[in-house]
XYZ file of C-alpha atoms in Angstrom:
661
model
C 15.843 -2.586 15.441
C 15.355 0.346 13.066
C 18.142 2.917 12.580
C 17.729 6.298 14.247
C 15.364 8.665 12.459
C 16.677 12.077 11.393
C 15.156 15.192 9.843
C 15.597 16.104 6.178
C 18.779 17.987 7.177
C 20.211 15.113 9.227
C 19.422 16.456 12.706
C 17.820 14.459 15.552
C 14.143 13.947 14.810
C 11.511 15.228 17.271
C 8.214 13.494 16.480
C 6.284 15.481 19.073
C 7.194 18.750 17.306
C 6.061 17.460 13.908
C 2.798 16.031 15.256
C 2.128 19.307 17.075
C 2.690 21.192 13.818
C 0.442 18.847 11.813
C -2.420 19.129 14.284
C -1.979 22.874 14.832
C -1.965 23.482 11.077
C -4.829 21.001 10.684
C -3.156 18.523 8.380
C -5.216 16.035 10.360
C -7.270 15.891 13.539
C -8.893 13.095 15.580
C -12.420 12.402 14.348
C -15.289 13.288 16.720
C -12.753 15.125 18.869
C -15.290 17.166 20.853
C -16.963 13.871 21.841
C -13.678 12.407 23.033
C -12.672 10.866 19.702
C -12.593 7.264 18.489
C -9.265 5.461 18.326
C -7.985 4.876 14.799
C -10.231 7.431 13.057
C -8.941 10.784 11.760
C -10.211 13.710 9.690
C -7.940 15.519 7.219
C -8.013 19.320 7.265
C -7.464 21.654 4.280
C -3.680 21.122 3.881
C -3.997 17.384 4.587
C -6.782 16.972 2.044
C -4.849 18.949 -0.573
C -1.638 16.981 0.043
C -3.537 13.680 -0.251
C -5.219 14.761 -3.478
C -1.897 15.870 -4.941
C -0.240 12.546 -4.066
C -3.142 10.753 -5.776
C -2.829 13.050 -8.793
C 0.854 12.149 -9.211
C -0.022 8.460 -8.660
C -2.611 8.579 -11.447
C -0.193 10.206 -13.870
C 2.685 7.894 -12.915
C 0.711 4.657 -13.131
C -2.778 4.948 -14.642
C -1.912 7.335 -17.495
C 1.629 6.089 -18.139
C 0.567 2.421 -18.249
C -2.854 2.971 -19.897
C -4.585 1.321 -16.941
C -8.355 0.927 -16.722
C -9.532 2.772 -13.611
C -12.691 1.588 -11.867
C -14.565 2.793 -8.790
C -16.258 -0.097 -6.998
C -18.643 -0.161 -4.056
C -17.301 -0.297 -0.494
C -20.118 -2.636 0.618
C -19.334 -6.267 -0.174
C -21.656 -9.285 0.294
C -20.530 -12.023 2.681
C -20.418 -14.618 -0.101
C -17.791 -12.682 -2.073
C -15.392 -12.352 0.862
C -16.083 -15.932 1.951
C -14.983 -17.085 -1.498
C -11.893 -14.852 -1.500
C -10.816 -16.243 1.889
C -11.174 -13.017 3.871
C -13.940 -14.328 6.144
C -11.781 -17.242 7.302
C -8.275 -15.797 7.155
C -8.293 -11.990 7.350
C -7.263 -11.817 10.989
C -4.672 -10.611 13.495
C -3.737 -12.239 16.808
C -5.062 -10.653 19.973
C -4.662 -11.379 23.668
C -6.638 -10.114 26.639
C -6.095 -9.104 30.227
C -8.868 -11.208 31.883
C -8.923 -8.963 34.961
C -9.339 -5.598 33.231
C -10.704 -6.643 29.830
C -7.917 -4.724 28.067
C -7.122 -5.994 24.540
C -3.680 -6.136 22.929
C -2.471 -7.094 19.485
C -0.038 -9.868 20.310
C 2.769 -9.134 17.833
C 2.752 -5.427 18.701
C 2.889 -6.175 22.426
C 5.845 -8.545 22.036
C 7.573 -5.937 19.860
C 6.994 -3.085 22.326
C 8.115 -5.031 25.401
C 11.302 -6.379 23.798
C 12.175 -2.960 22.356
C 11.644 -1.419 25.812
C 13.953 -4.004 27.391
C 16.628 -3.268 24.788
C 16.308 0.455 25.561
C 16.638 -0.325 29.260
C 19.772 -2.328 28.490
C 21.227 0.633 26.576
C 20.526 2.936 29.509
C 22.143 0.504 31.940
C 25.225 0.393 29.694
C 25.372 4.196 29.599
C 24.447 4.409 25.912
C 22.371 7.311 24.561
C 18.673 6.553 23.982
C 15.973 8.622 22.324
C 13.006 9.340 24.609
C 9.761 9.473 22.639
C 6.812 11.614 23.738
C 3.672 9.536 23.177
C 0.099 10.735 22.930
C -1.306 10.461 26.466
C -4.416 8.717 25.138
C -2.245 5.889 23.830
C 0.098 5.661 26.815
C -1.872 3.079 28.749
C -1.002 0.464 26.137
C 2.654 1.447 25.902
C 5.511 0.304 28.074
C 5.704 3.365 30.310
C 8.450 2.669 32.830
C 11.565 1.358 31.112
C 13.773 -0.238 33.756
C 17.524 0.296 33.282
C 18.423 -3.398 33.444
C 21.525 -4.747 31.752
C 20.873 -7.846 29.641
C 23.261 -10.679 28.880
C 24.712 -10.185 25.417
C 23.137 -13.457 24.257
C 19.684 -12.417 25.536
C 19.939 -8.986 23.892
C 20.933 -10.595 20.579
C 18.051 -13.052 20.943
C 15.604 -10.172 21.435
C 16.946 -8.433 18.308
C 16.600 -11.655 16.310
C 12.959 -12.023 17.408
C 12.233 -8.393 16.448
C 13.709 -8.905 12.978
C 11.415 -11.917 12.483
C 8.313 -10.550 14.242
C 6.181 -10.672 11.067
C 6.868 -14.391 10.623
C 5.266 -15.669 13.853
C 1.792 -17.220 13.961
C -0.542 -17.108 16.969
C 0.838 -20.202 18.677
C 4.421 -19.001 18.238
C 3.560 -15.553 19.622
C 2.007 -17.266 22.646
C 5.212 -19.242 23.204
C 7.272 -16.037 22.978
C 5.028 -14.351 25.544
C 5.468 -17.280 27.877
C 9.220 -17.614 27.301
C 9.929 -13.909 27.900
C 7.225 -13.435 30.568
C 5.387 -10.735 28.618
C 2.429 -9.317 30.563
C 0.166 -6.269 30.597
C 2.715 -3.396 30.867
C 0.271 -1.283 32.869
C -0.344 -3.680 35.769
C 1.802 -6.797 35.201
C -1.291 -9.011 34.836
C -0.931 -12.258 32.900
C -2.630 -12.326 29.496
C -4.671 -14.967 27.700
C -3.005 -16.868 24.813
C -3.364 -15.146 21.411
C -6.558 -15.863 19.442
C -7.482 -14.868 15.876
C -9.647 -11.760 15.456
C -11.218 -11.047 12.051
C -10.505 -7.455 11.044
C -13.519 -6.806 8.809
C -16.409 -4.533 9.807
C -19.573 -6.602 9.453
C -22.919 -5.127 8.480
C -26.185 -6.141 6.821
C -27.456 -4.964 3.455
C -31.130 -4.056 3.097
C -33.937 -3.539 5.631
C -34.555 -7.236 6.294
C -30.925 -7.861 7.352
C -30.995 -11.125 5.406
C -27.994 -10.248 3.242
C -24.838 -10.212 5.367
C -22.027 -7.986 4.200
C -18.821 -6.202 5.158
C -17.097 -2.901 4.562
C -14.385 -3.901 2.105
C -10.915 -4.543 3.571
C -9.278 -3.812 0.182
C -10.276 -2.502 -3.245
C -9.021 -5.578 -5.126
C -12.107 -7.815 -5.158
C -14.217 -5.379 -7.192
C -11.516 -5.402 -9.868
C -11.396 -9.208 -9.994
C -15.180 -9.528 -10.242
C -15.213 -7.106 -13.196
C -12.359 -8.861 -15.002
C -14.421 -10.264 -17.917
C -16.009 -6.850 -18.598
C -12.648 -5.088 -18.382
C -11.100 -7.610 -20.775
C -13.936 -6.968 -23.230
C -13.513 -3.185 -22.795
C -9.817 -3.683 -23.586
C -10.794 -5.484 -26.828
C -9.598 -8.847 -25.452
C -5.994 -7.584 -25.415
C -3.551 -8.979 -22.835
C -1.723 -8.031 -20.718
C -3.595 -5.128 -19.146
C -4.047 -3.532 -15.745
C -6.968 -2.139 -13.804
C -6.646 0.408 -10.996
C -8.839 1.609 -8.164
C -8.574 4.378 -5.572
C -10.893 4.388 -2.581
C -11.516 3.860 1.115
C -11.024 0.496 2.803
C -11.754 -0.544 6.368
C -10.062 -2.753 8.963
C -11.241 -3.108 12.532
C -7.779 -2.804 14.080
C -7.401 -4.458 17.491
C -5.402 -1.633 19.074
C -4.806 1.301 16.708
C -1.563 3.089 17.435
C 1.118 5.175 15.731
C -1.285 7.924 14.643
C -1.983 7.860 10.908
C 0.036 4.684 10.393
C -2.513 2.272 11.829
C -6.110 3.351 11.397
C -9.526 1.761 10.888
C -10.501 3.675 7.746
C -7.901 4.480 5.118
C -7.364 5.411 1.493
C -5.865 2.807 -0.829
C -4.663 2.905 -4.423
C -4.431 -0.581 -5.907
C -3.392 -1.994 -9.265
C -4.243 -5.436 -10.642
C -1.945 -6.212 -13.577
C -3.276 -9.268 -15.438
C -0.544 -11.232 -17.184
C -0.216 -14.456 -19.182
C 1.581 -16.993 -16.929
C 3.019 -18.761 -19.972
C 6.462 -17.483 -20.891
C 7.760 -16.384 -17.480
C 5.633 -13.268 -16.892
C 7.821 -11.018 -19.016
C 7.150 -7.267 -19.176
C 7.547 -5.346 -22.468
C 9.036 -2.270 -20.752
C 11.318 -4.022 -18.265
C 14.427 -2.755 -20.090
C 13.380 0.809 -19.194
C 13.811 0.104 -15.456
C 16.351 -2.755 -15.310
C 19.135 -0.415 -14.113
C 17.088 1.088 -11.243
C 18.854 0.275 -7.965
C 16.814 -0.967 -5.005
C 17.702 -1.881 -1.442
C 16.386 -5.422 -0.972
C 15.949 -7.292 2.310
C 15.354 -10.911 1.345
C 13.590 -13.569 3.398
C 16.707 -15.650 4.028
C 18.458 -12.725 5.726
C 15.361 -12.099 7.867
C 15.110 -15.753 8.890
C 18.699 -15.550 10.109
C 17.561 -12.786 12.474
C 19.329 -9.983 10.593
C 18.200 -6.925 8.642
C 21.069 -6.407 6.200
C 19.933 -5.021 2.841
C 21.519 -5.740 -0.522
C 21.769 -2.851 -2.982
C 21.278 -4.185 -6.488
C 19.669 -3.334 -9.794
C 16.220 -4.791 -10.390
C 17.595 -6.364 -13.572
C 20.120 -8.386 -11.587
C 17.547 -9.264 -8.901
C 15.224 -10.763 -11.531
C 18.081 -12.475 -13.368
C 19.267 -14.253 -10.205
C 15.733 -15.219 -9.184
C 15.714 -13.073 -6.028
C 12.645 -11.332 -7.500
C 10.397 -13.941 -9.118
C 9.685 -12.397 -12.540
C 10.044 -9.348 -14.775
C 6.548 -7.970 -14.254
C 6.918 -8.063 -10.466
C 10.369 -6.479 -10.788
C 9.058 -3.817 -13.168
C 6.490 -2.668 -10.623
C 9.002 -2.684 -7.741
C 11.160 -0.270 -9.734
C 8.167 1.871 -10.742
C 7.026 2.004 -7.101
C 10.422 3.373 -6.037
C 10.397 5.955 -8.843
C 6.934 7.116 -7.714
C 8.008 7.435 -4.069
C 11.060 9.475 -5.064
C 8.930 11.681 -7.325
C 6.666 12.746 -4.443
C 9.605 13.546 -2.154
C 10.343 10.393 -0.151
C 13.956 10.346 1.096
C 15.909 7.830 -1.055
C 17.997 6.846 2.010
C 14.820 5.817 3.861
C 13.351 3.295 1.382
C 13.848 -0.458 1.348
C 11.995 -3.427 -0.133
C 11.414 -6.328 2.256
C 10.499 -9.762 0.949
C 7.661 -11.563 2.715
C 8.608 -14.612 4.749
C 6.770 -17.922 4.509
C 4.240 -17.289 7.296
C 3.368 -13.816 5.972
C 2.773 -14.780 2.380
C -0.575 -16.095 1.204
C -0.463 -19.769 0.187
C -1.237 -18.879 -3.419
C 1.368 -16.114 -3.803
C 4.477 -16.710 -5.908
C 6.429 -13.797 -4.376
C 5.696 -10.628 -2.395
C 7.709 -7.536 -1.471
C 6.827 -4.546 0.712
C 8.164 -1.057 0.094
C 9.011 0.021 3.642
C 9.739 3.614 4.626
C 11.812 4.564 7.649
C 9.901 6.699 10.157
C 10.312 7.581 13.820
C 8.209 4.447 14.473
C 10.726 2.284 12.598
C 10.372 0.673 9.162
C 6.725 0.869 8.081
C 5.110 -1.028 5.199
C 3.602 1.564 2.844
C 3.296 -0.365 -0.439
C 2.824 -4.091 -0.966
C 3.628 -5.707 -4.303
C 2.508 -9.317 -4.654
C 2.321 -11.938 -7.369
C -1.113 -13.377 -6.465
C -0.894 -16.058 -9.200
C -4.364 -16.962 -10.559
C -5.973 -17.457 -7.140
C -8.642 -14.753 -7.055
C -10.027 -15.256 -10.541
C -9.971 -19.038 -10.076
C -11.947 -19.113 -6.806
C -14.579 -16.648 -8.037
C -14.943 -18.554 -11.321
C -15.314 -21.855 -9.476
C -17.936 -20.390 -7.143
C -20.053 -18.579 -9.753
C -19.326 -20.353 -13.027
C -18.512 -16.979 -14.632
C -15.857 -17.337 -17.391
C -13.062 -15.276 -15.816
C -10.615 -16.469 -18.467
C -8.832 -15.256 -21.568
C -9.576 -16.891 -24.919
C -7.204 -16.109 -27.749
C -6.584 -17.654 -31.197
C -3.562 -19.922 -31.400
C -0.888 -19.082 -33.953
C -0.704 -22.778 -34.830
C -3.573 -25.243 -34.240
C -2.822 -27.571 -31.322
C -3.516 -31.282 -31.800
C -4.400 -33.053 -28.569
C -4.816 -36.803 -28.163
C -7.172 -37.530 -25.304
C -9.650 -40.010 -23.915
C -13.199 -38.766 -24.489
C -16.394 -39.984 -22.824
C -19.648 -39.983 -24.833
C -22.980 -40.544 -23.093
C -26.205 -41.858 -24.621
C -28.369 -39.068 -23.234
C -31.667 -40.799 -24.231
C -30.891 -43.751 -21.985
C -28.722 -41.939 -19.405
C -31.485 -39.658 -18.102
C -34.114 -42.350 -17.452
C -31.448 -44.558 -15.812
C -30.223 -42.053 -13.195
C -33.242 -39.677 -13.059
C -32.664 -36.861 -10.512
C -29.018 -37.897 -10.025
C -28.252 -37.633 -13.738
C -26.525 -34.244 -13.659
C -24.425 -35.210 -10.633
C -23.250 -38.456 -12.279
C -22.573 -36.660 -15.571
C -20.474 -34.025 -13.774
C -18.462 -36.762 -12.064
C -17.750 -38.376 -15.465
C -16.706 -35.011 -16.958
C -14.278 -34.529 -14.062
C -12.470 -37.853 -14.637
C -8.733 -37.482 -15.303
C -7.120 -38.758 -18.487
C -5.317 -41.552 -16.627
C -8.543 -42.729 -15.021
C -10.432 -42.584 -18.332
C -7.789 -44.812 -19.915
C -8.133 -47.354 -17.089
C -11.961 -47.247 -17.249
C -11.897 -47.880 -21.014
C -10.206 -51.212 -20.264
C -12.777 -51.981 -17.550
C -15.555 -51.224 -20.045
C -14.115 -53.680 -22.568
C -13.471 -56.344 -19.950
C -16.531 -56.071 -17.656
C -19.053 -54.264 -19.834
C -19.414 -51.547 -17.195
C -17.443 -49.008 -15.148
C -17.647 -47.990 -11.502
C -16.948 -44.396 -10.520
C -16.981 -42.365 -7.302
C -19.980 -40.018 -7.065
C -20.268 -38.509 -3.547
C -23.876 -37.975 -2.475
C -25.384 -40.569 -4.838
C -26.285 -43.925 -3.270
C -23.327 -45.205 -1.272
C -20.898 -43.007 -3.179
C -20.222 -45.552 -5.957
C -22.134 -45.640 -9.258
C -22.077 -48.305 -11.997
C -22.455 -47.160 -15.609
C -23.063 -49.982 -18.188
C -21.500 -49.916 -21.668
C -24.934 -49.260 -23.216
C -24.806 -45.735 -21.718
C -21.159 -44.723 -22.229
C -18.365 -44.929 -24.772
C -14.723 -44.172 -23.868
C -12.380 -43.743 -26.826
C -9.029 -42.126 -27.546
C -9.387 -39.376 -30.158
C -7.448 -36.453 -31.580
C -8.878 -33.023 -30.902
C -7.719 -29.867 -32.700
C -7.678 -26.769 -30.539
C -7.623 -23.419 -32.369
C -8.299 -21.277 -29.306
C -6.177 -21.149 -26.153
C -8.011 -20.605 -22.862
C -6.193 -19.632 -19.673
C -6.695 -17.876 -16.345
C -4.361 -14.867 -16.036
C -1.986 -14.382 -13.125
C -2.105 -11.091 -11.232
C 0.674 -8.772 -10.053
C -0.785 -6.437 -7.416
C 0.894 -3.220 -6.233
C -1.156 -1.921 -3.273
C -0.502 1.577 -1.846
C -1.500 2.797 1.617
C -1.916 6.501 0.864
C -2.278 7.554 4.519
C 0.976 5.847 5.476
C 2.795 7.372 2.506
C 1.312 10.760 3.507
C 2.691 10.496 7.057
C 6.104 9.123 6.048
C 6.414 11.934 3.497
C 5.746 14.505 6.229
C 8.485 13.008 8.415
C 10.920 12.832 5.486
C 10.192 16.472 4.532
C 10.442 17.939 8.050
C 13.280 20.113 9.378
C 13.842 23.415 11.163
C 16.116 26.362 10.469
C 18.999 26.914 12.857
C 17.921 30.503 13.520
C 14.272 29.493 14.111
C 14.120 26.000 15.619
C 10.728 26.709 17.179
C 9.165 26.634 13.725
C 9.369 23.645 11.446
C 9.648 23.531 7.668
C 7.960 20.932 5.446
C 9.933 20.738 2.210
C 7.304 19.163 -0.018
C 8.162 19.156 -3.734
C 6.140 21.859 -5.535
C 4.265 19.145 -7.448
C 2.532 17.796 -4.350
C 2.615 20.750 -1.922
C -0.894 21.553 -0.557
C -0.611 25.225 -1.599
C 1.942 26.144 -4.248
C 2.268 29.917 -3.815
C 1.870 32.427 -0.987
C 1.046 35.974 -2.153
C 2.400 38.536 0.289
C 1.620 42.267 -0.143
C 4.271 44.332 1.645
C 1.559 46.260 3.454
C -2.181 46.835 3.439
C -1.738 49.871 1.167
C -4.675 50.261 -1.243
C -2.314 50.408 -4.246
C -1.380 46.756 -3.682
C -4.901 45.318 -3.848
C -5.289 45.270 -7.662
C -1.957 43.446 -7.956
C -3.007 40.834 -5.374
C -6.157 40.153 -7.384
C -4.296 40.090 -10.709
C -1.668 37.617 -9.403
C -4.208 35.354 -7.781
C -6.382 35.216 -10.918
C -3.369 34.594 -13.168
C -2.178 31.700 -11.006
C -5.652 30.194 -10.847
C -5.894 30.429 -14.642
C -2.780 28.256 -14.973
C -4.061 25.829 -12.347
C -1.743 26.803 -9.471
C -3.197 26.911 -5.946
C -2.365 30.026 -3.944
C -3.375 31.919 -0.861
C -2.961 35.517 0.251
C -1.494 36.558 3.593
C -2.147 40.282 4.086
C -1.985 40.161 7.881
C -0.065 42.778 9.827
C 2.845 40.448 10.692
C 6.278 40.994 9.171
C 7.018 39.359 5.829
C 9.505 37.020 7.503
C 6.904 35.814 9.967
C 4.305 35.378 7.254
C 6.682 33.257 5.197
C 7.746 31.334 8.291
C 4.129 30.430 9.068
C 3.653 29.115 5.554
C 6.923 27.163 5.610
C 5.115 25.015 8.197
C 2.408 24.321 5.624
C 5.013 23.296 3.061
C 4.242 26.163 0.658
C 7.263 26.091 -1.685
C 7.002 29.536 -3.334
C 6.125 33.073 -2.341
C 5.449 36.258 -4.286
C 6.046 39.597 -2.611
C 4.208 42.676 -3.861
C 6.125 45.837 -2.950
C 6.183 49.503 -4.008
C 8.439 48.670 -6.949
C 5.675 46.324 -8.176
C 3.339 49.308 -8.376
C 5.898 51.220 -10.445
C 7.096 48.598 -12.941
C 4.807 45.531 -12.562
C 7.649 43.292 -11.309
C 7.550 40.969 -8.290
C 9.916 38.929 -6.132
C 9.657 35.139 -6.119
C 10.906 33.361 -2.981
C 12.098 29.759 -2.649
C 11.026 28.125 0.639
C 14.086 25.921 1.237
C 16.911 28.337 0.405
C 14.927 31.564 1.130
C 16.562 32.955 -2.041
C 14.559 35.485 -4.036
C 14.533 36.450 -7.706
C 12.687 39.240 -9.482
C 10.760 39.374 -12.728
C 7.655 40.543 -14.536
C 4.244 38.943 -14.122
C 4.575 36.612 -17.097
C 8.159 35.624 -16.175
C 7.202 34.859 -12.571
C 4.115 32.849 -13.545
C 6.062 30.897 -16.189
C 8.726 30.043 -13.587
C 6.056 28.934 -11.106
C 4.368 26.754 -13.727
C 7.688 25.089 -14.618
C 8.464 24.406 -10.935
C 4.991 23.061 -10.129
C 4.950 20.780 -13.186
C 8.437 19.479 -12.366
C 9.997 20.772 -15.581
C 12.596 22.868 -13.712
C 14.286 23.132 -10.309
C 14.882 26.325 -8.334
C 18.531 26.318 -9.464
C 17.314 26.708 -13.050
C 15.071 29.657 -12.139
C 17.755 31.434 -10.112
C 20.112 31.280 -13.116
C 17.484 32.725 -15.452
C 16.014 35.532 -13.331
C 18.015 38.191 -11.464
C 18.546 37.635 -7.746
C 16.871 39.980 -5.298
C 18.264 40.774 -1.834
C 16.319 42.054 1.150
C 12.725 42.313 2.352
C 12.556 39.106 4.411
C 12.843 40.115 8.051
C 11.491 39.165 11.415
C 11.966 35.444 11.075
C 10.769 33.920 14.310
C 7.655 32.873 16.190
C 4.701 35.158 15.693
């Protein structure tokens, strides 16, 4: 069970108020709304688009520029063969169950989670404990547990429910079915029994070209395009290892039952990094010392398997040293992920890193951690960071024959003693005819131990017998006239290896929503209006220009300020409506605008202006150049408001009429 969500100022969190604000101010809106909408699809309005772009801008600077990553933009359409090879066609699935009487579909793990959480809430109510009542979107209510019965549970049963919830990500389809049966989990709307969970592939399928002969999918991630371009990226990077590629773009997942607004959608923006590293030498990172003292809250898999959710606060250096985090490169990115989240305004008290349990982690992964952010929906995965080993490059290389490997000169030549097979090609071809290549490939694939044994057979019997599936009865005899097997010393001057991959994967939409919750609060004197305290760096609009009145003398100053701010790359908007200054600022506090400039009659006299801080409502006064320099420093993160208020003289007055307009 997640801890209770609070606002930025520590008050009780009201999700309905925030969602009302975000829709009213058009941060986002349901797609195709006038046609009734489509579940799991949303459009971003002007402030939402600007906030997203600003988050991406900080992400690029923090990762791509800082780490000298190679950014690529790959197609969203992906042929079936690529995703078959990567394993997505067979394994990219969630578990769904169905009400056979109504046809209603549920995602099994979500249903189990919702029902058990509802029963725990009912237990709290029966015990007289305070519970938070959440206002859900009416369109989603039919799939929620609507009527929570106040039924007291045995302590052992309640603890068992909590243990299941802490391990919910570790259950497979069969185990979810057993839980549904054990706890009598049915359709919450009508109490109908549900079918056992079955796998549902989450990819949107399509066909490429007019003949529909080439099957394809909308990509479920941006990673595969980076893997397929590995050889070209390595060449672009002058064969230097390690290196990282990065990609930002839309991905698609055909969610079974989208819920939780922007947190679970069918089309979403991702930012993914593929850091290619030499597996030899423990996956060290050259800059690990720069982050080794960064403290993280880690929830390891052993704690989760015990049914608990206790985090351990430790430095990433210690976590790597003790083996809790598998290697330095993985640890380096976990620390860098946290630093990025803090930079954009995520609440440091609402971040944790959860290690994947056995059933969650791909079979090829060495280790995987999720950066989870606390929201009113509980802990939500917003960034995944996995050590994918060499899986992706290996399977694509095996399928296509493309050399997705690194070749580098050895510092010292390596002498290798090995058993080598030599074929007499002039006789070998006529002997095996059309099966020649198949037999030759089988000989090339023989292990060193088997070659040594066959060399003895060749001396003793004058022939060898090897397994060749698909040729004759699966066994082929090769006489000594066609083959020689000898032990020789080979000198290797070039090392060839397949890199391992560390993959940080960011769900930008989820980060966007969590950031809004973490930034939200309301003033005590004006609780009807919310405030979004975005850092100036990522705020949708940086500055509100407010002329004291519509007096003609103010218009040249409005234009001059706006042009000056645009020249230094600072977004701004003008509010010259008839409302009071307080109300105008209050409206823009909802949009997260961090700064405001007031043009008054003194501005006309001496060309000075007041600069207002959104969070404290403090104001300072200065000339045009002073004000613009202060704004630039705040927006670029070079200074905080406390620095500006020390440098420029404080100004009292002007802001009145705070309240709903």
